[in-house]
């Protein structure tokens, strides 16, 4: 114990999914996209001028913000960007959740919400999902300091329709309601259509899943101009230059190819629908999935045992040893070839 | 006023130096390096595989951390990396400065220290620099919750010798002492030689100045293993993946070419020494500079007037309209050609 350690912040850090350095695994554990980024990204990379790096990037991130505004048909003043959606959401907690009332998010959801609330000393409550792992809208209609939930939810993959989201946003004009749409592009309908109607709605999305760019660390959110101005003020008090020149340029390039985006997200959706059939044949049950993963439980074999057996075989999936969900595996949808490897092994193991 | 705005964090944001979008200016306002990054960076960029971006980057940032450890002859457990030194220092404030005692930093220094302290609700005091703009060591020998100062200091460019730094570190075993060495590679001696002797010393450096990579957002710090472990725990509670694949790869590549690093920092030092002569001939006085900028005041013409006249001519320097320093210009050392433009205009204007 060093004397200065008495003033060190105590944290219970989030443990990210394993990132094996070898490529010799079937990696279905971190909800990455199995397809490469849009071809325009590789082209933009090839023509990038390293000499530009000597200058600070544009603190307004204009190239990227403008491209997002154009893609999502909003004003550039309605767009905020960050170092992955984790940065965008952490900054949003810091900006919007400064109340004595608790912030609300589900008991079973993205694990980082709790970590941020604790680190930033924000009071919070975690209303329980119902017995079918669905969010109960009535739990979000009481005094609160803010609301956040993913749609589709993680790690359940369950999607709620736009009317459900609107109901919660409408009931909370005094709070900022953050809808974390990391997985929205795999079949859901975004709440973006509601942002002009509700000044308290912030919609967060990411490049890490549907845009195949987890490695470049790009997230964004879209909402009322006053929300975005508040976020930018806090961000500029923390780090004026969060987005590198490379992230700005490649992030803008990724948006240009709408056809590729539709093609690859469509392939993942089709692979998921096939996976539902195949896993059912193998005696798995699962929550209705609308993300690029399935949250599945086997009728007889324990999830933890399956997780370890798969891992020994070089097939990585995610297992959370937590109340309510400790008999489920979160299986990322890979390529059809990767999924066949999974089915083949499971057939041998559980069949 | 929207109802949710009552819970928005109030901040007084830092205003970064102007980043004109046109290249048609002589940009001596943000202490960027006038030379491109090491040639190995362009090569690494050319061979980078965009397909890799679909995966999350290594959360341990191993490639970059290992390269830094090798370059600075320390263990990898002694190195922490972030999105520019701003991210590294903000994270350090969050990690180490959790005391009821005030954190101490000079009244005239990097403007962000105050911004971070206020945003994170950390009490602070700002002992005044002496009449020659030097830090008084005795001001840092009283009860405190942490200490930070840049060496050389910003925006004065004044450097204090290693014995001065050691005196403060030694006097404060109960506090973490952060030495912000953003400008150390332009003639100073780093305090890195002291980290094994003092467990409370954290030395922060950046790629933005001497490594010509402001655009890629890479900063790092080196210190005792317990300091670095505490930083990583907080960082992993905030954003596990702060460093993009591109930053990791290009940051490691930048370190390989020690000869280029010495050559370009040497050129900047020589240009600075020439600038001291030329500015003296033009009736400027300045504090003894040891960074890649000079903090200069003219004997008869007001700094604000000069700042505006230079700007009209397309020559950008930095002016701070703040007590004690509002008759100074912070002039970044550019190429000899850029500096000639500056001298030529100043000769006409003040001569």
XYZ file of C-alpha atoms in Angstrom:
702
model
C 0.000 0.000 0.000
C 1.459 3.330 -1.089
C 0.412 6.473 0.809
C -1.120 8.104 -2.306
C -3.444 5.110 -2.795
C -5.952 6.435 -0.226
C -7.107 8.945 -2.883
C -7.389 6.454 -5.748
C -10.875 5.988 -7.173
C -12.285 2.537 -6.384
C -13.798 0.810 -9.400
C -15.108 -2.606 -10.280
C -13.974 -2.731 -13.882
C -15.973 -4.174 -16.762
C -14.368 -7.245 -18.241
C -14.599 -7.144 -22.041
C -15.038 -10.305 -24.125
C -11.828 -12.160 -24.822
C -9.858 -10.887 -27.839
C -7.587 -13.825 -28.740
C -4.478 -12.726 -30.636
C -4.531 -15.829 -32.822
C -6.807 -15.860 -35.872
C -7.265 -19.615 -35.488
C -10.586 -19.380 -33.635
C -14.235 -19.093 -34.625
C -14.923 -15.820 -32.896
C -18.610 -15.519 -32.020
C -18.100 -13.793 -28.672
C -18.058 -9.988 -29.112
C -20.825 -9.296 -31.657
C -18.391 -8.192 -34.310
C -19.473 -8.165 -37.935
C -18.111 -11.131 -39.921
C -17.843 -9.056 -43.117
C -15.244 -6.373 -43.873
C -16.127 -2.658 -43.848
C -17.508 -1.092 -47.047
C -14.913 -1.239 -49.865
C -14.703 2.572 -49.824
C -12.984 2.349 -46.443
C -10.046 0.388 -47.871
C -9.829 2.898 -50.736
C -9.861 5.871 -48.362
C -7.154 4.168 -46.324
C -4.979 3.739 -49.418
C -5.168 7.421 -50.355
C -4.770 8.772 -46.823
C -1.829 11.168 -46.465
C 0.270 10.461 -43.353
C 1.635 14.030 -43.512
C -1.792 15.274 -42.401
C -1.277 13.567 -39.038
C 1.109 16.310 -37.917
C -1.910 18.608 -37.523
C -4.638 18.349 -34.907
C -7.853 16.917 -36.334
C -10.877 19.158 -36.806
C -12.319 19.474 -33.267
C -15.819 19.766 -34.774
C -15.347 16.458 -36.610
C -17.122 18.121 -39.535
C -16.425 15.569 -42.274
C -17.922 12.776 -40.218
C -20.743 14.808 -38.664
C -21.785 16.118 -42.080
C -21.769 12.632 -43.596
C -23.891 11.280 -40.721
C -26.324 14.213 -40.986
C -26.723 13.543 -44.690
C -27.157 9.785 -44.213
C -29.758 10.127 -41.468
C -31.514 13.209 -42.901
C -30.917 15.475 -39.921
C -29.095 18.756 -39.342
C -25.410 18.644 -38.454
C -26.289 20.389 -35.181
C -28.222 17.232 -34.259
C -25.215 14.904 -34.462
C -22.533 14.157 -31.858
C -19.640 11.718 -32.420
C -17.332 9.872 -30.034
C -14.754 7.115 -29.580
C -17.257 4.294 -29.960
C -20.751 4.407 -28.511
C -19.159 3.719 -25.099
C -17.594 7.171 -25.219
C -20.846 8.724 -26.484
C -22.889 7.126 -23.684
C -20.356 7.806 -20.911
C -20.281 11.462 -22.020
C -24.098 11.454 -22.027
C -24.196 10.106 -18.451
C -21.809 12.899 -17.441
C -23.813 15.539 -19.298
C -27.431 14.633 -18.608
C -27.589 12.507 -15.455
C -26.943 15.077 -12.712
C -30.036 14.591 -10.591
C -30.644 13.302 -7.055
C -33.286 11.011 -8.526
C -32.086 7.616 -9.734
C -31.299 6.902 -13.339
C -33.284 3.880 -14.563
C -32.140 0.962 -16.687
C -33.096 -2.735 -16.796
C -31.568 -5.315 -14.413
C -30.482 -7.379 -17.402
C -28.849 -5.086 -19.949
C -25.516 -3.761 -21.222
C -23.181 -4.126 -18.233
C -21.471 -0.764 -18.743
C -24.478 1.341 -17.650
C -23.971 0.240 -14.072
C -20.207 0.727 -14.318
C -20.604 4.320 -15.556
C -23.236 5.179 -12.964
C -20.970 3.884 -10.204
C -17.874 5.567 -11.517
C -19.652 8.893 -11.905
C -21.471 8.493 -8.562
C -24.886 8.697 -10.218
C -27.757 7.110 -8.238
C -29.491 4.375 -10.212
C -32.202 1.721 -10.032
C -32.528 -1.376 -12.181
C -36.164 -2.427 -12.665
C -36.364 -6.153 -13.350
C -37.263 -7.406 -16.814
C -40.438 -9.499 -16.733
C -40.392 -13.297 -16.753
C -39.994 -13.265 -20.543
C -37.023 -10.872 -20.271
C -39.043 -7.941 -21.585
C -38.802 -4.359 -20.391
C -41.966 -3.268 -18.507
C -42.860 0.221 -19.680
C -44.636 1.032 -16.389
C -41.306 0.702 -14.507
C -40.140 3.786 -16.397
C -43.053 5.998 -15.415
C -41.937 7.221 -12.018
C -39.715 10.089 -10.899
C -36.191 9.550 -12.251
C -32.960 11.332 -13.163
C -32.764 9.848 -16.636
C -33.460 6.636 -18.541
C -31.352 4.427 -20.753
C -32.067 1.112 -22.422
C -30.803 -0.647 -25.517
C -33.225 -1.559 -28.281
C -32.763 -4.384 -29.138
C -31.733 -5.110 -25.553
C -28.394 -6.733 -24.743
C -27.690 -9.523 -24.148
C -31.249 -10.711 -24.764
C -31.502 -9.561 -28.410
C -35.173 -8.674 -27.763
C -36.559 -5.754 -29.770
C -39.439 -3.495 -28.751
C -41.490 -1.642 -31.390
C -41.352 2.111 -31.927
C -44.661 2.628 -30.091
C -43.116 1.125 -26.947
C -40.145 3.488 -27.113
C -42.405 6.473 -27.774
C -44.567 5.616 -24.777
C -41.547 5.861 -22.427
C -40.115 8.991 -24.042
C -43.485 10.728 -23.904
C -43.995 9.858 -20.229
C -40.677 11.506 -19.229
C -40.460 15.076 -20.529
C -38.298 16.058 -17.506
C -35.638 13.432 -18.214
C -33.331 12.629 -21.048
C -34.219 9.201 -22.442
C -31.322 7.484 -24.205
C -32.121 4.656 -26.597
C -28.978 2.666 -27.296
C -29.475 1.319 -30.807
C -26.179 -0.538 -31.209
C -28.084 -3.433 -32.810
C -30.933 -1.635 -34.573
C -29.719 -2.287 -38.136
C -30.432 -6.018 -37.969
C -34.167 -5.761 -38.421
C -35.487 -3.140 -36.002
C -36.925 0.306 -36.705
C -34.878 3.169 -35.312
C -36.379 5.779 -32.981
C -34.680 8.447 -35.115
C -38.076 9.265 -36.624
C -39.104 10.560 -33.164
C -36.288 13.012 -32.440
C -38.025 16.048 -33.917
C -41.148 15.281 -31.912
C -39.417 14.761 -28.522
C -36.684 17.133 -27.334
C -35.679 14.659 -24.569
C -34.855 11.697 -26.830
C -31.265 10.813 -27.639
C -30.639 7.956 -30.081
C -27.181 6.343 -29.891
C -25.714 4.173 -32.634
C -22.304 2.688 -33.393
C -19.978 1.703 -36.230
C -18.907 -1.402 -34.309
C -21.656 -3.778 -35.428
C -23.563 -3.054 -38.646
C -20.753 -0.901 -40.123
C -17.990 -3.477 -39.432
C -15.672 -0.915 -37.859
C -15.286 -1.879 -34.191
C -11.544 -1.398 -34.647
C -11.810 2.269 -35.561
C -13.812 3.284 -32.471
C -16.662 5.395 -33.841
C -20.021 5.967 -32.189
C -22.571 8.717 -32.583
C -25.852 10.010 -31.304
C -28.618 12.076 -32.809
C -31.179 14.241 -31.052
C -32.524 17.711 -30.432
C -29.970 20.494 -31.063
C -29.980 21.513 -27.384
C -29.031 17.966 -26.342
C -26.173 17.911 -28.823
C -24.924 21.380 -27.793
C -24.830 20.250 -24.141
C -22.868 17.133 -25.086
C -20.368 19.121 -27.119
C -19.803 21.552 -24.234
C -18.944 18.699 -21.866
C -16.850 16.889 -24.472
C -14.869 20.069 -25.104
C -14.217 20.291 -21.366
C -12.792 16.810 -21.388
C -10.905 16.356 -24.638
C -11.401 18.687 -27.615
C -9.919 16.218 -30.053
C -11.402 12.784 -29.439
C -11.715 11.700 -33.062
C -8.499 11.019 -34.977
C -7.983 12.150 -38.538
C -8.186 8.479 -39.575
C -11.494 7.896 -37.758
C -13.009 11.029 -39.338
C -11.977 10.150 -42.878
C -12.721 6.433 -42.738
C -15.948 6.959 -40.825
C -17.246 9.292 -43.520
C -16.139 6.901 -46.281
C -18.020 3.996 -44.661
C -21.358 5.772 -45.073
C -21.124 6.277 -48.816
C -22.024 2.741 -49.813
C -25.653 2.156 -48.827
C -25.938 -0.913 -51.080
C -23.061 -2.693 -49.340
C -24.537 -1.809 -45.962
C -27.905 -3.313 -46.904
C -26.258 -6.373 -48.434
C -24.109 -7.247 -45.405
C -26.718 -6.505 -42.731
C -29.194 -8.511 -44.862
C -26.822 -11.471 -44.976
C -26.449 -11.398 -41.192
C -30.228 -11.310 -40.746
C -30.642 -14.303 -43.077
C -27.917 -16.231 -41.233
C -29.659 -15.442 -37.952
C -33.005 -16.712 -39.228
C -31.318 -19.918 -40.363
C -29.606 -20.151 -36.949
C -32.986 -20.026 -35.223
C -34.047 -23.155 -37.126
C -30.805 -24.992 -36.637
C -30.528 -24.232 -32.930
C -34.145 -25.254 -32.401
C -33.377 -28.594 -34.054
C -30.528 -28.962 -31.578
C -32.912 -28.472 -28.632
C -32.003 -24.900 -27.870
C -34.560 -22.329 -26.821
C -33.905 -18.626 -27.159
C -35.438 -15.215 -26.746
C -36.807 -13.760 -30.024
C -33.621 -12.276 -31.562
C -33.460 -9.009 -33.506
C -29.726 -8.276 -33.157
C -26.604 -9.854 -34.674
C -26.591 -12.425 -31.892
C -28.835 -15.047 -30.326
C -29.230 -15.546 -26.586
C -29.790 -19.262 -26.303
C -30.251 -21.887 -23.637
C -30.094 -25.651 -24.094
C -32.888 -27.805 -22.747
C -30.572 -30.258 -20.994
C -26.943 -29.160 -21.133
C -25.836 -26.298 -18.885
C -24.657 -23.120 -20.633
C -21.421 -22.967 -18.685
C -20.506 -26.499 -19.717
C -21.309 -25.745 -23.349
C -19.330 -22.499 -23.215
C -16.250 -24.369 -22.016
C -16.661 -27.242 -24.452
C -16.992 -24.804 -27.343
C -13.973 -22.845 -26.169
C -11.847 -26.006 -26.068
C -12.864 -26.545 -29.685
C -11.716 -23.012 -30.682
C -15.284 -21.710 -30.927
C -15.628 -18.600 -28.738
C -19.088 -17.494 -27.580
C -19.984 -15.275 -24.602
C -21.158 -16.534 -21.230
C -22.244 -14.273 -18.346
C -22.116 -15.845 -14.915
C -24.814 -13.555 -13.538
C -28.232 -13.997 -11.912
C -31.092 -14.820 -14.324
C -28.852 -15.269 -17.365
C -26.321 -17.859 -16.240
C -27.871 -20.624 -18.303
C -27.634 -18.722 -21.599
C -24.977 -18.391 -24.276
C -24.699 -15.217 -26.315
C -23.806 -16.397 -29.792
C -22.752 -13.788 -32.336
C -24.026 -14.398 -35.869
C -20.966 -15.109 -38.018
C -20.661 -16.161 -41.640
C -22.675 -19.222 -42.714
C -19.370 -21.176 -42.697
C -18.583 -20.191 -39.120
C -22.107 -21.097 -38.063
C -21.798 -24.528 -39.685
C -18.742 -25.179 -37.516
C -20.823 -24.309 -34.493
C -23.755 -26.537 -35.495
C -21.448 -29.451 -36.346
C -19.793 -29.321 -32.963
C -23.055 -28.836 -31.082
C -24.633 -31.756 -32.914
C -21.815 -34.013 -31.743
C -21.901 -32.605 -28.223
C -25.574 -32.311 -27.405
C -27.078 -34.555 -30.104
C -35.457 26.102 -21.678
C -36.394 22.430 -21.808
C -37.431 20.702 -18.564
C -34.554 18.173 -18.721
C -32.000 20.992 -18.838
C -32.089 21.418 -15.048
C -29.959 18.271 -14.773
C -27.417 19.198 -17.427
C -23.845 19.627 -16.212
C -22.731 23.256 -16.335
C -19.336 23.710 -17.934
C -17.197 26.567 -19.126
C -15.615 24.877 -22.121
C -11.996 25.216 -23.184
C -11.631 26.981 -26.518
C -8.991 25.252 -28.642
C -6.718 27.161 -31.032
C -8.281 27.898 -34.396
C -7.968 25.097 -36.985
C -8.484 26.882 -40.308
C -9.733 24.549 -43.022
C -7.701 26.307 -45.708
C -4.028 25.388 -46.071
C -3.260 28.931 -47.205
C -2.097 30.150 -43.785
C 1.167 30.094 -41.872
C -0.032 28.108 -38.901
C 2.033 28.892 -35.818
C -0.855 28.756 -33.333
C -1.274 25.218 -31.961
C 2.301 23.971 -31.384
C 2.047 21.385 -34.107
C 5.218 19.965 -35.591
C 6.052 21.432 -39.024
C 7.591 18.154 -40.228
C 5.700 14.998 -41.199
C 5.658 11.904 -38.964
C 8.495 9.361 -39.311
C 8.478 7.766 -42.793
C 7.617 4.406 -41.236
C 4.164 5.780 -40.388
C 3.296 6.326 -44.062
C 4.570 2.819 -44.836
C 2.506 1.257 -42.053
C -0.509 3.167 -43.341
C -0.008 1.776 -46.846
C 0.087 -1.832 -45.667
C -2.751 -1.527 -43.163
C -5.585 -3.984 -43.817
C -9.032 -2.363 -43.619
C -10.571 -5.821 -43.036
C -9.016 -5.802 -39.552
C -11.293 -2.911 -38.587
C -14.267 -5.251 -38.244
C -12.742 -6.560 -35.009
C -12.414 -4.677 -31.737
C -8.877 -3.479 -31.145
C -6.747 -5.105 -28.462
C -8.077 -3.566 -25.206
C -4.585 -3.841 -23.698
C -3.123 -1.839 -26.600
C -0.204 -4.279 -26.471
C 1.556 -3.358 -29.730
C 1.790 0.274 -28.719
C 2.472 -0.307 -25.024
C 5.246 -2.799 -25.839
C 6.855 -0.390 -28.323
C 6.771 2.445 -25.779
C 8.181 0.204 -23.043
C 11.054 -0.780 -25.331
C 11.726 2.813 -26.421
C 11.752 4.195 -22.884
C 13.434 1.164 -21.245
C 10.629 0.387 -18.815
C 8.324 -2.567 -18.195
C 5.063 -2.738 -20.130
C 3.243 -2.681 -16.772
C 4.617 0.846 -16.340
C 2.980 2.273 -19.487
C -0.566 3.597 -19.994
C -1.873 4.972 -23.320
C -4.787 7.242 -24.187
C -6.480 9.365 -26.833
C -3.896 12.146 -26.675
C -2.301 13.338 -23.436
C -5.586 15.150 -22.711
C -7.280 11.773 -22.273
C -4.348 10.441 -20.224
C -4.394 13.462 -17.889
C -8.200 13.634 -17.562
C -8.188 9.926 -16.662
C -5.387 10.610 -14.153
C -7.423 13.388 -12.518
C -10.342 10.961 -12.225
C -8.137 8.179 -10.869
C -5.783 9.938 -8.472
C -7.332 13.219 -7.383
C -10.091 12.085 -4.998
C -9.143 14.003 -1.880
C -10.776 16.818 0.100
C -7.460 18.647 -0.096
C -6.941 20.882 -3.119
C -5.003 19.761 -6.150
C -2.211 22.232 -6.918
C -1.121 23.649 -10.277
C 0.314 27.041 -11.351
C -1.909 30.073 -12.031
C -0.377 30.365 -15.494
C -0.299 26.930 -17.103
C -2.145 24.590 -19.474
C -5.755 25.820 -19.352
C -7.272 22.325 -19.289
C -6.157 21.505 -15.724
C -8.673 23.970 -14.370
C -11.373 22.752 -16.766
C -10.917 19.112 -15.676
C -10.857 19.989 -11.977
C -14.087 21.940 -12.349
C -15.816 19.318 -14.443
C -14.849 16.532 -12.039
C -15.621 18.696 -8.980
C -12.081 18.400 -7.654
C -11.006 21.202 -5.278
C -7.922 23.034 -6.546
C -5.591 25.943 -5.835
C -3.388 27.763 -8.306
C -0.225 29.140 -6.661
C 1.040 32.157 -8.608
C 4.206 31.877 -10.683
C 6.850 34.324 -9.449
C 7.509 37.652 -11.187
C 9.699 35.885 -13.751
C 6.937 33.344 -14.470
C 8.740 30.572 -12.661
C 7.135 27.905 -10.495
C 8.009 28.361 -6.791
C 8.815 24.923 -5.367
C 7.806 26.010 -1.839
C 4.203 26.514 -3.017
C 4.023 22.753 -3.584
C 5.137 21.769 -0.095
C 1.860 22.003 1.791
C -1.040 19.567 2.278
C -2.621 18.811 -1.088
C -4.703 16.265 -2.978
C -2.313 15.988 -5.901
C 0.045 18.080 -8.007
C 0.356 18.664 -11.740
C 2.575 20.969 -13.745
C 3.995 20.901 -17.243
C 7.742 20.915 -17.751
C 8.495 22.959 -19.815
C 5.509 24.989 -18.620
C 2.816 26.164 -21.058
C 2.397 28.761 -22.399
C 5.635 30.167 -20.956
C 8.016 27.581 -22.494
C 10.107 27.769 -19.298
C 11.924 24.576 -18.314
C 12.949 23.560 -14.808
C 15.842 21.132 -14.253
C 15.423 17.578 -13.002
C 16.557 18.533 -9.481
C 13.619 20.956 -9.232
C 11.120 18.265 -10.254
C 12.679 15.756 -7.852
C 12.453 18.250 -4.974
C 8.650 18.521 -5.417
C 8.093 14.789 -5.955
C 10.167 13.937 -2.881
C 8.281 16.434 -0.700
C 4.895 14.825 -1.544
C 4.942 11.067 -0.896
C 1.212 11.175 -0.023
C 0.190 12.664 -3.387
C 0.513 11.688 -6.975
C 2.701 14.244 -8.764
C 2.052 14.444 -12.509
C 4.713 16.014 -14.689
C 3.229 16.882 -18.069
C 6.145 16.605 -20.474
C 4.336 17.465 -23.709
C 7.302 19.646 -24.716
C 10.224 17.785 -23.115
C 11.791 16.574 -26.379
C 12.864 20.062 -27.460
C 15.875 20.346 -25.171
C 14.759 19.322 -21.663
C 15.652 16.244 -19.629
C 12.722 13.956 -18.847
C 11.838 12.976 -15.292
C 11.505 9.372 -16.523
C 14.826 8.616 -14.837
C 13.082 9.192 -11.470
C 10.109 6.839 -11.798
C 11.800 3.839 -10.212
C 12.902 5.973 -7.271
C 9.483 7.600 -6.573
C 6.288 5.566 -6.595
C 4.177 8.786 -6.674
C 5.594 10.236 -9.916
C 3.657 9.988 -13.167
C 5.325 11.310 -16.327
C 2.961 12.171 -19.196
C 4.081 12.590 -22.802
C 2.346 12.949 -26.160
C 2.687 12.140 -29.854
C 1.207 15.529 -30.763
C 4.385 17.639 -30.691
C 7.756 15.910 -31.086
C 6.276 12.866 -32.869
C 4.262 14.920 -35.412
C 1.086 12.946 -34.833
C -1.443 15.327 -33.277
C -3.964 14.040 -35.815
C -3.824 10.457 -34.558
C -4.542 11.308 -30.894
C -1.964 9.353 -28.940
C -0.700 10.185 -25.481
C 0.932 8.056 -22.812
C 2.265 8.081 -19.307
C 4.890 6.100 -17.493
C 5.231 5.472 -13.770
C 5.167 2.936 -10.980
C 3.222 -0.263 -11.793
C 0.611 0.471 -9.102
C -0.122 3.882 -10.654
C -0.585 2.302 -14.086
C -2.793 -0.510 -12.732
C -5.060 2.082 -11.064
C -5.309 4.046 -14.319
C -6.174 0.936 -16.329
C -8.913 -0.016 -13.853
C -10.583 3.391 -14.241
C -10.066 3.437 -18.018
C -11.688 0.000 -18.287
C -14.672 1.366 -16.340
C -15.069 4.141 -18.847
C -14.225 2.756 -22.267
C -12.324 -0.515 -22.710
C -11.355 0.302 -26.261
C -10.052 3.859 -26.432
C -7.249 3.250 -28.928
C -8.225 2.422 -32.503
C -6.455 -0.249 -34.512
C -4.965 2.556 -36.640
C -3.635 4.476 -33.616
C -2.058 1.312 -32.194
C -0.325 0.314 -35.422
C 0.795 3.780 -36.505
C 1.806 4.769 -32.984
C 4.102 1.747 -32.725
C 5.536 2.424 -36.195
C 6.364 6.029 -35.265
C 8.761 4.912 -32.534
C 10.968 2.762 -34.743
C 12.934 5.598 -36.327
C 15.049 7.215 -33.603
C 17.299 8.968 -36.159
C 14.369 10.788 -37.779
C 13.054 11.772 -34.353
C 16.419 13.283 -33.379
C 16.774 15.008 -36.739
C 13.363 16.723 -36.696
C 13.386 17.724 -33.020
C 16.968 18.994 -33.582
C 15.828 21.118 -36.527
C 13.059 22.645 -34.429
C 15.509 23.447 -31.621
C 17.887 25.136 -34.096
C 15.040 27.139 -35.634
C 13.994 28.207 -32.127
C 17.510 29.373 -31.266
C 17.596 31.402 -34.495
C 14.136 32.799 -33.649
C 15.454 34.058 -30.305
C 18.053 36.162 -32.171
C 15.674 37.401 -34.826
C 12.901 38.322 -32.407
C 15.400 40.127 -30.147
C 16.517 42.199 -33.150
C 12.864 43.090 -33.684
C 12.579 44.413 -30.094
C 10.760 41.423 -28.631
C 11.500 40.085 -25.181
C 10.588 36.566 -24.166
C 10.812 34.036 -21.400
C 13.697 31.537 -21.852
C 12.109 28.966 -24.215
C 12.704 25.217 -24.071
C 9.604 24.036 -25.991
C 8.599 24.206 -29.670
C 7.225 27.695 -29.127
C 8.304 31.093 -27.853
C 6.215 33.246 -25.530
C 7.101 36.763 -26.639
C 6.149 40.326 -25.871
C 7.039 43.417 -27.921
C 8.589 46.432 -26.218
C 6.183 48.941 -27.763
C 3.415 47.243 -29.757
C 0.589 45.509 -27.836
C 0.309 41.729 -28.282
C -3.367 41.870 -29.157
C -2.722 44.343 -31.974
C 0.120 42.217 -33.305
C -2.002 39.059 -33.089
C -4.699 40.671 -35.208
C -2.291 42.201 -37.717
C -0.576 38.826 -38.162
C -3.901 37.083 -38.560
C -4.957 39.519 -41.299
C -1.736 38.560 -43.084
C -2.540 34.835 -42.860
C -0.022 34.210 -40.076
C -1.769 32.507 -37.138
C -0.202 32.683 -33.671
C -1.905 32.214 -30.284
C -3.030 35.042 -28.009
C -4.534 34.531 -24.531
C -6.611 37.419 -23.239
C -5.946 36.501 -19.601
C -4.422 38.236 -16.562
C -0.600 38.403 -16.500
C -0.168 37.035 -20.020
C -2.301 39.358 -22.157
C 0.696 41.144 -23.640
C 2.334 37.977 -24.958
C 2.099 36.002 -28.180
C 2.667 32.259 -28.203
C 4.517 31.592 -31.424
C 4.950 27.979 -32.520
C 8.320 27.185 -34.113
C 7.614 26.317 -37.746
C 9.964 25.573 -40.611
C 12.718 28.160 -41.313
C 10.634 29.282 -44.332
C 7.508 29.851 -42.230
C 9.550 31.760 -39.663
C 11.025 34.000 -42.391
C 7.490 34.977 -43.368
C 6.842 35.915 -39.754
C 10.041 37.975 -39.444
C 9.443 39.738 -42.751
C 5.976 40.841 -41.735
C 7.023 41.824 -38.210
C 9.923 43.878 -39.593
C 7.495 45.864 -41.744
C 4.969 46.201 -38.927
C 7.071 46.976 -35.851
C 10.345 48.085 -37.512
